[in-house]
Coordinates of C-alpha atoms and ligand atoms in Angstrom, one line a residue:
M1 CA 112.9 5.5 74.3
L2 CA 112.8 2.4 72.1
L3 CA 110.3 2.6 69.4
L4 CA 110.0 -1.0 68.3
T5 CA 108.1 -1.8 65.1
K6 CA 106.6 -5.2 64.3
K7 CA 109.6 -6.5 62.3
M8 CA 112.2 -5.4 64.8
S9 CA 110.2 -6.7 67.8
E10 CA 110.2 -10.1 66.1
L11 CA 113.9 -10.1 66.8
N12 CA 115.1 -11.4 70.2
H13 CA 117.2 -8.9 72.0
N14 CA 115.9 -5.5 70.7
K15 CA 119.5 -4.4 70.3
I16 CA 122.0 -3.5 67.6
I17 CA 125.6 -4.0 68.5
I18 CA 128.1 -1.6 67.0
I19 CA 131.8 -2.4 67.0
G20 CA 134.0 0.7 67.3
A21 CA 133.4 4.2 68.6
G22 CA 135.3 6.0 65.8
L23 CA 133.4 8.7 63.9
T24 CA 131.6 6.0 61.9
G25 CA 130.5 4.0 64.9
L26 CA 129.3 7.1 66.7
C27 CA 127.4 8.4 63.7
T28 CA 125.8 5.0 63.0
G29 CA 124.7 4.8 66.6
C30 CA 123.2 8.3 66.4
Y31 CA 121.3 7.7 63.2
L32 CA 120.0 4.3 64.4
Q33 CA 118.9 5.7 67.8
M34 CA 117.2 8.5 65.9
K35 CA 115.3 6.0 63.9
G36 CA 114.1 4.3 67.0
F37 CA 116.5 1.4 67.3
S38 CA 118.4 0.6 70.5
T39 CA 122.1 0.3 70.1
E40 CA 125.3 -0.3 72.1
I41 CA 128.8 0.5 71.0
Y42 CA 131.8 -1.6 72.1
E43 CA 135.2 0.2 71.7
L44 CA 138.7 -1.1 72.4
H45 CA 140.2 2.3 73.4
N46 CA 139.1 4.4 76.4
L47 CA 138.2 7.3 74.2
P48 CA 135.8 8.1 71.3
G49 CA 136.9 9.1 67.8
G50 CA 139.3 6.3 66.6
L51 CA 141.6 8.0 64.2
C52 CA 139.8 11.3 64.7
T53 CA 141.7 12.1 67.8
S54 CA 144.1 14.4 69.7
W55 CA 146.3 13.8 72.8
H56 CA 147.4 16.0 75.6
R57 CA 151.0 16.3 76.8
K58 CA 152.3 18.8 79.4
G59 CA 149.8 21.5 78.6
Y60 CA 150.0 21.0 74.8
T61 CA 147.4 19.2 72.6
F62 CA 148.8 17.3 69.7
D63 CA 146.2 16.7 67.0
G64 CA 146.1 13.5 64.9
C65 CA 143.6 14.2 62.3
I66 CA 141.5 17.0 60.9
H67 CA 143.2 19.3 58.3
W68 CA 140.0 19.9 56.4
L69 CA 136.5 18.8 57.1
V70 CA 134.3 18.6 54.0
G71 CA 131.0 20.2 54.8
S72 CA 132.3 22.7 57.4
G73 CA 130.5 25.5 55.7
P74 CA 126.9 26.1 54.8
G75 CA 125.5 25.4 51.3
D76 CA 127.1 22.0 51.0
N77 CA 125.1 18.8 51.3
F78 CA 127.7 17.4 53.7
N79 CA 127.0 20.4 56.0
N80 CA 123.4 19.3 56.1
L81 CA 124.5 15.9 57.1
W82 CA 126.7 17.1 60.0
N83 CA 123.9 19.4 61.1
E84 CA 121.6 16.4 61.4
L85 CA 123.8 15.2 64.3
I86 CA 125.5 18.3 65.8
D87 CA 125.0 22.0 65.7
M88 CA 127.6 23.1 63.2
K89 CA 127.0 26.8 64.0
K90 CA 128.3 26.1 67.5
V91 CA 131.6 24.7 66.1
K92 CA 134.1 27.5 65.3
F93 CA 135.8 26.6 62.0
V94 CA 138.9 28.2 60.6
D95 CA 138.7 28.6 56.8
F96 CA 142.3 29.0 55.8
D97 CA 143.1 31.6 53.2
Y98 CA 145.6 29.2 51.8
Y99 CA 146.1 25.5 52.3
L100 CA 149.9 25.3 52.1
K101 CA 152.9 27.6 51.6
A102 CA 155.7 26.1 49.5
E103 CA 159.2 27.4 49.9
D104 CA 162.6 26.5 48.4
L105 CA 166.0 26.9 49.9
K106 CA 166.7 30.0 47.8
G107 CA 163.9 32.0 49.4
N108 CA 161.3 31.6 46.6
S109 CA 157.8 30.7 47.7
F110 CA 154.1 30.6 46.8
K111 CA 150.9 29.8 48.6
L112 CA 148.2 27.3 47.5
F113 CA 145.3 29.7 48.1
A114 CA 141.9 28.3 48.8
D115 CA 140.3 30.8 46.5
V116 CA 140.8 29.5 43.0
D117 CA 141.2 32.9 41.3
K118 CA 143.8 33.9 43.8
L119 CA 145.5 30.5 43.4
E120 CA 145.7 30.9 39.6
E121 CA 147.2 34.4 39.9
E122 CA 149.7 33.3 42.5
L123 CA 150.9 30.2 40.6
L124 CA 151.1 32.1 37.3
R125 CA 153.2 34.8 39.0
F126 CA 155.5 32.1 40.4
S127 CA 155.8 29.9 37.4
P128 CA 154.4 31.4 34.1
E129 CA 156.0 28.6 32.2
D130 CA 153.4 26.3 33.8
K131 CA 150.5 28.2 32.5
I132 CA 148.8 25.1 30.9
P133 CA 148.5 22.8 33.9
I134 CA 147.8 25.8 36.2
K135 CA 144.9 26.9 34.2
E136 CA 143.6 23.4 33.7
F137 CA 143.7 22.7 37.4
C138 CA 142.1 26.0 38.4
K139 CA 139.3 25.9 35.8
S140 CA 138.3 22.3 36.8
A141 CA 138.5 23.1 40.5
K142 CA 136.2 26.1 40.0
K143 CA 133.7 24.0 38.0
F144 CA 133.7 21.2 40.7
S145 CA 133.1 23.8 43.4
K146 CA 129.6 24.2 42.0
L147 CA 128.9 20.5 42.4
N148 CA 126.9 19.5 45.4
M149 CA 127.2 15.8 45.9
P150 CA 123.9 13.9 45.6
I151 CA 124.0 12.1 49.0
E152 CA 120.5 12.2 50.2
K153 CA 119.8 8.5 49.9
A154 CA 121.8 5.2 50.1
P155 CA 122.6 4.1 46.5
E156 CA 121.2 0.7 47.4
L157 CA 117.8 2.3 47.8
Y158 CA 117.7 4.3 44.6
N159 CA 114.7 3.7 42.4
I160 CA 114.7 4.5 38.6
L161 CA 113.6 8.1 39.3
D162 CA 116.5 8.6 41.8
G163 CA 118.9 7.1 39.3
L164 CA 117.7 9.5 36.6
K165 CA 117.8 12.5 38.9
I166 CA 121.4 11.8 39.8
M167 CA 122.5 11.2 36.3
F168 CA 120.9 14.5 35.3
K169 CA 122.7 16.3 38.2
M170 CA 126.1 14.7 37.5
L171 CA 125.9 15.1 33.7
P172 CA 127.5 18.6 33.6
Y173 CA 130.5 17.2 35.5
S174 CA 130.8 13.7 34.1
F175 CA 133.1 14.6 31.1
L176 CA 135.5 16.5 33.4
F177 CA 135.4 13.9 36.1
S178 CA 136.1 11.0 33.7
K179 CA 139.1 13.1 32.3
W180 CA 140.6 13.7 35.7
R181 CA 140.0 10.3 37.2
K182 CA 142.3 8.8 34.5
I183 CA 145.4 10.4 36.0
S184 CA 147.2 10.1 39.3
Q185 CA 148.2 13.1 41.4
N186 CA 151.8 12.4 40.6
E187 CA 151.2 12.2 36.9
F188 CA 149.5 15.5 37.0
A189 CA 152.3 17.0 39.1
S190 CA 154.9 15.8 36.7
R191 CA 153.4 18.2 34.1
F192 CA 154.8 21.2 36.0
K193 CA 158.2 22.4 34.9
N194 CA 158.9 24.2 38.1
P195 CA 160.3 21.8 40.8
L196 CA 158.6 23.5 43.7
L197 CA 155.2 23.3 42.0
R198 CA 155.9 19.7 41.4
L199 CA 156.7 19.2 45.0
A200 CA 153.6 21.0 46.3
F201 CA 151.3 19.1 43.8
S202 CA 152.8 15.7 44.0
M203 CA 152.1 13.1 46.7
S204 CA 155.3 11.1 46.7
E205 CA 154.1 8.9 49.5
F206 CA 150.8 8.1 47.7
E207 CA 152.1 6.7 44.4
D208 CA 148.6 5.9 43.0
M209 CA 146.5 8.6 44.5
G210 CA 144.0 9.9 41.9
A211 CA 144.3 13.5 40.8
T212 CA 140.7 14.1 41.7
F213 CA 141.6 14.0 45.4
N214 CA 143.5 17.3 45.3
L215 CA 141.1 18.8 42.8
F216 CA 138.1 18.1 45.1
R217 CA 139.9 19.4 48.1
Q218 CA 140.6 22.6 46.2
S219 CA 137.0 23.0 45.2
W220 CA 135.7 22.5 48.7
M221 CA 138.2 25.0 50.0
H222 CA 137.2 27.4 47.4
K223 CA 133.6 27.3 48.6
K224 CA 134.7 27.5 52.2
S225 CA 133.5 24.1 53.1
A226 CA 136.7 22.4 54.1
G227 CA 137.6 24.1 57.4
Y228 CA 139.4 23.1 60.6
P229 CA 137.3 23.0 63.9
I230 CA 138.8 25.0 66.7
G231 CA 139.6 22.6 69.6
G232 CA 140.8 19.9 67.3
S233 CA 139.8 16.4 66.4
L234 CA 139.1 14.8 69.8
E235 CA 136.8 17.7 70.7
F236 CA 135.0 17.2 67.4
S237 CA 134.6 13.5 68.1
R238 CA 133.3 14.2 71.6
L239 CA 130.4 16.1 70.0
F240 CA 129.1 12.9 68.5
E241 CA 129.8 10.9 71.6
K242 CA 127.6 13.5 73.5
K243 CA 124.8 13.3 70.9
Y244 CA 124.9 9.6 70.9
T245 CA 124.5 9.2 74.7
E246 CA 121.9 12.0 74.7
L247 CA 119.9 9.8 72.3
G248 CA 120.1 7.0 74.7
G249 CA 123.0 5.0 73.2
K250 CA 125.5 3.3 75.4
I251 CA 129.2 3.1 74.8
F252 CA 131.4 0.5 76.5
Y253 CA 135.0 1.5 76.4
K254 CA 138.0 -0.7 76.8
C255 CA 136.0 -3.5 75.3
K256 CA 137.9 -5.2 72.5
V257 CA 135.7 -7.4 70.4
E258 CA 137.5 -10.7 69.6
K259 CA 134.8 -12.5 67.8
I260 CA 131.4 -12.0 66.1
N261 CA 129.2 -14.8 67.2
V262 CA 127.3 -16.6 64.4
E263 CA 124.6 -19.2 64.6
N264 CA 123.1 -20.7 61.4
H265 CA 124.9 -18.1 59.4
K266 CA 123.3 -15.3 61.3
A267 CA 125.3 -12.9 63.5
T268 CA 124.0 -13.2 67.0
G269 CA 126.3 -11.0 69.0
I270 CA 129.9 -10.5 70.0
K271 CA 132.6 -12.0 72.2
L272 CA 134.9 -9.7 74.0
E273 CA 138.6 -10.3 74.6
T274 CA 137.7 -10.8 78.3
G275 CA 135.5 -13.8 77.2
E276 CA 132.2 -12.0 77.9
E277 CA 129.5 -12.6 75.3
I278 CA 126.9 -10.0 74.4
K279 CA 123.8 -10.9 72.4
G280 CA 122.3 -8.6 69.8
D281 CA 119.9 -8.9 66.9
L282 CA 122.2 -7.2 64.4
V283 CA 125.9 -6.6 64.5
V284 CA 127.4 -3.6 62.7
S285 CA 131.2 -3.4 62.4
A286 CA 132.5 0.1 62.2
A287 CA 135.9 -1.2 63.0
D288 CA 138.8 -2.2 60.8
G289 CA 137.6 -4.2 57.8
F290 CA 140.4 -6.7 57.7
S291 CA 140.2 -7.8 61.3
T292 CA 136.4 -7.8 61.1
I293 CA 136.3 -10.2 58.1
Y294 CA 139.4 -12.3 58.7
K295 CA 139.7 -12.4 62.5
M296 CA 136.3 -11.6 64.1
L297 CA 134.5 -13.7 61.5
E298 CA 137.5 -16.0 60.9
G299 CA 137.4 -15.5 57.1
K300 CA 134.3 -17.6 56.8
Y301 CA 132.3 -15.1 54.9
V302 CA 134.5 -13.8 52.1
G303 CA 133.1 -13.0 48.7
K304 CA 134.9 -12.2 45.5
E305 CA 134.7 -8.5 46.2
Q306 CA 136.4 -8.8 49.7
E307 CA 138.9 -11.3 48.3
K308 CA 139.9 -8.8 45.5
W309 CA 140.1 -5.7 47.7
Y310 CA 141.9 -7.3 50.6
S311 CA 144.5 -9.0 48.3
T312 CA 145.1 -6.3 45.7
G313 CA 143.4 -3.1 46.9
I314 CA 145.7 -0.2 47.7
T315 CA 145.4 1.4 51.1
F316 CA 146.4 4.8 52.5
P317 CA 149.8 4.3 54.0
S318 CA 150.6 4.5 57.7
L319 CA 152.5 7.4 59.1
V320 CA 155.0 8.8 61.5
Q321 CA 154.0 12.0 63.2
V322 CA 156.5 14.1 65.1
S323 CA 154.9 16.7 67.3
F324 CA 156.6 19.5 69.3
G325 CA 155.4 21.7 72.1
I326 CA 157.4 24.8 71.8
N327 CA 157.7 27.7 74.2
K328 CA 157.7 30.3 71.4
D329 CA 155.2 32.4 69.5
F330 CA 154.9 31.6 65.8
S331 CA 151.9 33.7 65.0
S332 CA 153.7 35.4 62.1
E333 CA 154.6 32.1 60.4
P334 CA 152.6 30.2 57.9
H335 CA 150.2 27.6 59.4
S336 CA 151.3 25.0 57.0
V337 CA 154.6 24.9 55.0
I338 CA 156.5 22.5 52.8
Y339 CA 160.2 22.9 52.0
P340 CA 163.1 20.8 50.8
V341 CA 165.7 20.0 53.5
S342 CA 169.4 19.8 52.9
K343 CA 169.8 16.6 55.0
P344 CA 167.4 13.8 54.3
I345 CA 165.1 12.5 57.1
K346 CA 165.1 8.8 57.3
L347 CA 162.2 7.1 59.0
D348 CA 162.9 3.5 58.0
S349 CA 164.4 1.5 55.2
K350 CA 161.6 2.5 52.7
S351 CA 160.9 6.1 53.8
V352 CA 163.5 8.7 53.3
Y353 CA 162.3 12.3 52.9
N354 CA 164.1 15.2 51.2
H355 CA 161.4 17.6 52.2
I356 CA 159.3 18.4 55.3
L357 CA 155.7 19.2 55.6
L358 CA 155.0 21.2 58.8
R359 CA 151.8 22.2 60.4
I360 CA 152.0 25.1 62.9
F361 CA 149.0 25.5 65.2
N362 CA 149.2 29.3 65.3
F363 CA 145.5 29.3 64.3
D364 CA 144.1 27.4 67.4
A365 CA 144.8 29.0 70.8
T366 CA 143.3 26.0 72.5
M367 CA 146.2 23.7 71.5
S368 CA 148.9 25.4 73.7
P369 CA 149.3 27.8 76.6
P370 CA 149.5 31.5 75.6
G371 CA 152.7 32.4 73.8
K372 CA 153.5 28.8 73.1
T373 CA 152.9 26.7 69.9
V374 CA 152.3 23.2 68.7
M375 CA 154.1 22.2 65.6
Y376 CA 154.2 18.9 63.8
A377 CA 155.5 17.1 60.8
F378 CA 154.0 14.0 59.4
F379 CA 155.5 11.5 57.0
A380 CA 153.8 8.5 55.3
T381 CA 155.4 5.1 55.5
P382 CA 154.4 1.7 54.2
E383 CA 156.6 0.0 56.8
Y384 CA 153.9 -0.7 59.4
K385 CA 155.4 -4.2 60.0
Y386 CA 158.8 -3.0 60.7
W387 CA 157.5 -0.6 63.4
T388 CA 155.1 -3.0 65.0
D389 CA 157.8 -5.8 65.1
L390 CA 160.4 -3.3 66.5
R391 CA 158.0 -2.2 69.3
K392 CA 157.1 -5.8 70.1
N393 CA 160.6 -7.3 70.0
N394 CA 162.9 -4.4 71.1
L395 CA 161.1 -1.6 72.9
T396 CA 164.5 0.0 73.8
L397 CA 165.5 0.2 70.1
Y398 CA 162.0 1.4 69.2
R399 CA 162.3 4.3 71.6
T400 CA 165.9 5.0 70.4
E401 CA 164.6 5.1 66.8
K402 CA 161.8 7.5 67.7
N403 CA 164.3 9.8 69.4
R404 CA 166.6 9.6 66.4
I405 CA 163.8 10.6 64.1
A406 CA 162.7 13.4 66.4
G407 CA 166.2 14.7 66.3
E408 CA 166.4 14.6 62.5
V409 CA 163.0 16.4 62.2
L410 CA 164.0 19.1 64.7
E411 CA 167.2 19.7 62.7
A412 CA 165.1 20.1 59.6
V413 CA 162.7 22.5 61.4
E414 CA 165.6 24.5 62.7
E415 CA 167.0 24.8 59.2
R416 CA 164.0 27.0 58.5
F417 CA 163.0 28.5 61.8
G418 CA 166.4 28.9 63.5
K419 CA 167.6 27.4 66.8
L420 CA 164.6 25.9 68.6
N421 CA 166.1 23.3 70.9
P422 CA 166.1 25.5 74.0
Y423 CA 162.4 26.3 73.5
V424 CA 161.2 22.7 72.9
E425 CA 159.3 21.6 76.0
E426 CA 157.7 18.4 74.7
I427 CA 158.3 16.0 71.9
D428 CA 155.9 13.2 70.8
V429 CA 156.6 10.6 68.1
A430 CA 153.7 8.5 66.9
T431 CA 154.5 5.6 64.6
P432 CA 152.4 3.0 62.7
A433 CA 152.6 0.9 65.8
T434 CA 150.8 3.7 67.7
I435 CA 148.0 3.8 65.1
I436 CA 147.6 0.0 65.2
R437 CA 147.6 -0.1 69.1
Y438 CA 145.0 2.6 69.4
T439 CA 142.7 2.0 66.4
N440 CA 143.5 -1.5 65.2
N441 CA 143.6 -0.3 61.5
W442 CA 144.9 -2.7 59.0
K443 CA 148.5 -1.9 58.1
G444 CA 148.3 1.1 60.3
S445 CA 146.5 2.8 57.4
Y446 CA 145.2 6.2 58.3
E447 CA 142.3 6.5 55.9
G448 CA 141.4 3.0 54.5
W449 CA 141.3 2.5 50.8
L450 CA 143.2 4.9 48.7
F451 CA 141.3 6.9 46.1
V452 CA 143.4 5.6 43.3
K453 CA 143.2 6.8 39.7
G454 CA 140.5 5.2 37.7
L455 CA 138.0 5.0 40.6
G456 CA 134.9 7.0 41.1
F457 CA 133.1 7.6 44.4
I458 CA 132.3 4.0 45.2
N459 CA 131.6 1.9 48.2
L460 CA 132.2 -1.8 48.9
K461 CA 129.2 -4.0 49.8
R462 CA 127.9 -3.4 53.4
T463 CA 127.2 -7.0 53.9
L464 CA 129.1 -10.3 53.5
P465 CA 127.9 -13.1 51.4
G466 CA 126.1 -15.8 53.3
L467 CA 125.9 -13.9 56.6
E468 CA 122.7 -12.4 57.8
N469 CA 122.1 -9.8 60.5
F470 CA 125.5 -8.3 59.9
Y471 CA 126.7 -5.0 58.3
M472 CA 129.8 -3.0 57.9
A473 CA 130.4 0.8 57.7
G474 CA 133.2 3.3 57.7
Q475 CA 136.5 3.9 55.9
W476 CA 136.9 0.3 54.9
I477 CA 133.6 0.5 53.0
E478 CA 133.7 4.0 51.6
V479 CA 136.7 4.1 49.2
G480 CA 138.7 7.3 49.9
G481 CA 137.9 7.2 53.6
G482 CA 137.8 10.5 55.5
L483 CA 135.3 12.0 57.9
P484 CA 132.5 12.8 55.4
G485 CA 132.7 9.1 54.4
C486 CA 132.0 8.2 58.1
I487 CA 128.8 10.1 58.4
L488 CA 127.7 9.2 54.9
S489 CA 128.4 5.5 55.5
A490 CA 126.5 5.7 58.8
R491 CA 123.5 7.5 57.4
N492 CA 123.3 5.2 54.4
L493 CA 123.5 2.1 56.5
S494 CA 120.8 3.4 58.9
Q495 CA 118.5 3.9 56.0
I496 CA 119.1 0.4 54.8
I497 CA 118.5 -1.1 58.2
E498 CA 115.4 1.0 58.7
K499 CA 114.0 -0.2 55.3
K500 CA 114.7 -3.8 56.1
F501 CA 113.6 -3.9 59.7
K502 CA 110.8 -1.4 59.9
N503 CA 107.5 -1.5 58.2
Ligands
FAD601 C1 146.9 12.2 60.4 C2 145.5 12.0 59.9 C3 144.9 13.1 59.2 C4 143.6 13.0 58.7 N1 143.1 14.1 58.1 C5 141.8 14.0 57.7 C6 141.2 15.2 57.3 O1 141.8 16.3 57.2 N2 139.9 15.1 56.9 C7 139.2 14.0 56.9 O2 138.0 14.0 56.5 N3 139.8 12.8 57.3 C8 141.1 12.8 57.7 N4 141.6 11.7 58.2 C9 141.0 10.4 58.1 C10 139.9 10.1 59.1 O3 140.4 10.4 60.4 C11 139.4 8.7 59.0 O4 139.1 8.3 57.7 C12 138.2 8.4 59.9 O5 138.4 9.0 61.2 C13 137.9 7.0 60.0 O6 136.8 6.8 60.9 P1 136.2 5.3 61.2 O7 135.3 5.5 62.3 O8 135.7 4.8 59.9 O9 137.4 4.4 61.6 P2 138.3 4.5 62.9 O10 138.6 5.9 63.2 O11 139.5 3.6 62.6 O12 137.4 3.9 64.0 C14 137.3 2.5 64.2 C15 137.1 2.3 65.7 O13 137.0 0.9 66.0 C16 137.7 0.6 67.1 N5 138.0 -0.9 67.0 C17 138.8 -1.5 66.1 N6 138.9 -2.8 66.3 C18 138.1 -3.0 67.4 C19 137.8 -4.2 68.1 N7 138.2 -5.4 67.8 N8 136.9 -4.0 69.2 C20 136.4 -2.8 69.6 N9 136.7 -1.7 68.9 C21 137.6 -1.8 67.8 C22 138.9 1.5 67.0 O14 139.6 1.6 68.3 C23 138.3 2.8 66.5 O15 137.9 3.6 67.6 C24 142.9 11.8 58.8 C25 143.5 10.7 59.5 C26 144.7 10.8 60.0 C27 145.3 9.7 60.9

């Protein structure tokens, strides 16, 4: 039921158009519907979720997203947010005892336990000579686990009292935070003398990733609020699609938005790839930032901030994901393991890996038939252009390259798990071209702006200079991306729109 207020009813079409049915678009739709606005979502794919997705192949489900969901457990402010839209008690989360097992070729290993005390004990056992960085990391992670992010209100709506309250809340953490945010993850990792600790803590593919990223993950895992939802990412996204439609929202799939229509510097609606035009009072883009600003709006509303970020900002890389459906039980194996490989895995000219990071879905029985297992490796690559050009210009070679990579990865897996070839029933290789085709994300990035060292928790402006009735939300607004960023972005924007258009 549309609850129109005076200001909103002065607008013409009583409708807010949202571009994109990723987690951000769905959450934005939910919050706006809950606030009495009428919304419609236009999505290029035939599924909800955007990057938060999974796909089915011959009885196996290959997951493309959630490793850890901030706010999965009670007692965290993000949990309150998720609960506003879905019943989190009905989602079964796995809280891993450890995040990753690291192994070397000589049979040495350690686990990155979620519990910080266990982690400290394990790492000190494994590498006593690294006592200083181990203690430093663990002490800080424990301290940050007590922090509950102040996310009740959009920062744009803070008054002086809100500002003071937040300053007061953050004060006990500000010294520690400013110390950690000065260093990158790799700089921190280089402090370890032990090479396996360096491997587990470094992020070779994310050169500039700030050290706070790992630290916060650890602190959320410690307080059991960074779990994995049984059923996987698409099932999780579907919960928001369901909520949105129950709230009266409408989603139009297979509707690629080509243009945002503008009259007198006011967004008036959208034009689809098919040529169809849809009018709306407000347009919210929850889609890729670059194509929104430079293609759908033809680069006509670019301010200094957008110019700076889109010319020098560092993005999460793209990736190649190799998934296997294996007719074998791996229940006694770790769910996540990293190890060096004797033969490098070459993805493309810029991405050669001497190690492999494997995820073994022995913790989610819904992903494969009984007795069978899904296993996947994923590798970051900046070479999105190479992959999209190859797919466009030489589909045969593109497929040959995917097969070659799958073969190299399988060899690396077999180095650790023994002969698997006879048990492999399905292989799927997703490349940057796949990400771009299905989600349209700039450079095939899988999480938007990288949380580089030096940055705090910031967001870009949600509006563009000179353009009215238009907003943006999602991973291209909230630096660091991720699913909590989606719901936070959506919620903040809905508060801003409510304030502006309701009395
Ligand atoms: C492998 C992987 C692992 C990840 N792991 C985690 C994790 O463990 N925890 C976590 O929190 N996050 C994780 N993420 C990141 C998280 O998935 C993203 O940050 C988040 O899903 C982004 O959501 P979004 O809605 O902002 O953007 P998107 O998901 O990109 O959604 C944008 C939507 O807009 C649509 N769209 C784009 N252009 C148009 C157009 N022109 N017309 C119509 N529709 C359009 C797209 O199809 C898409 O559906 C991971 C991502 C990947 C790929």
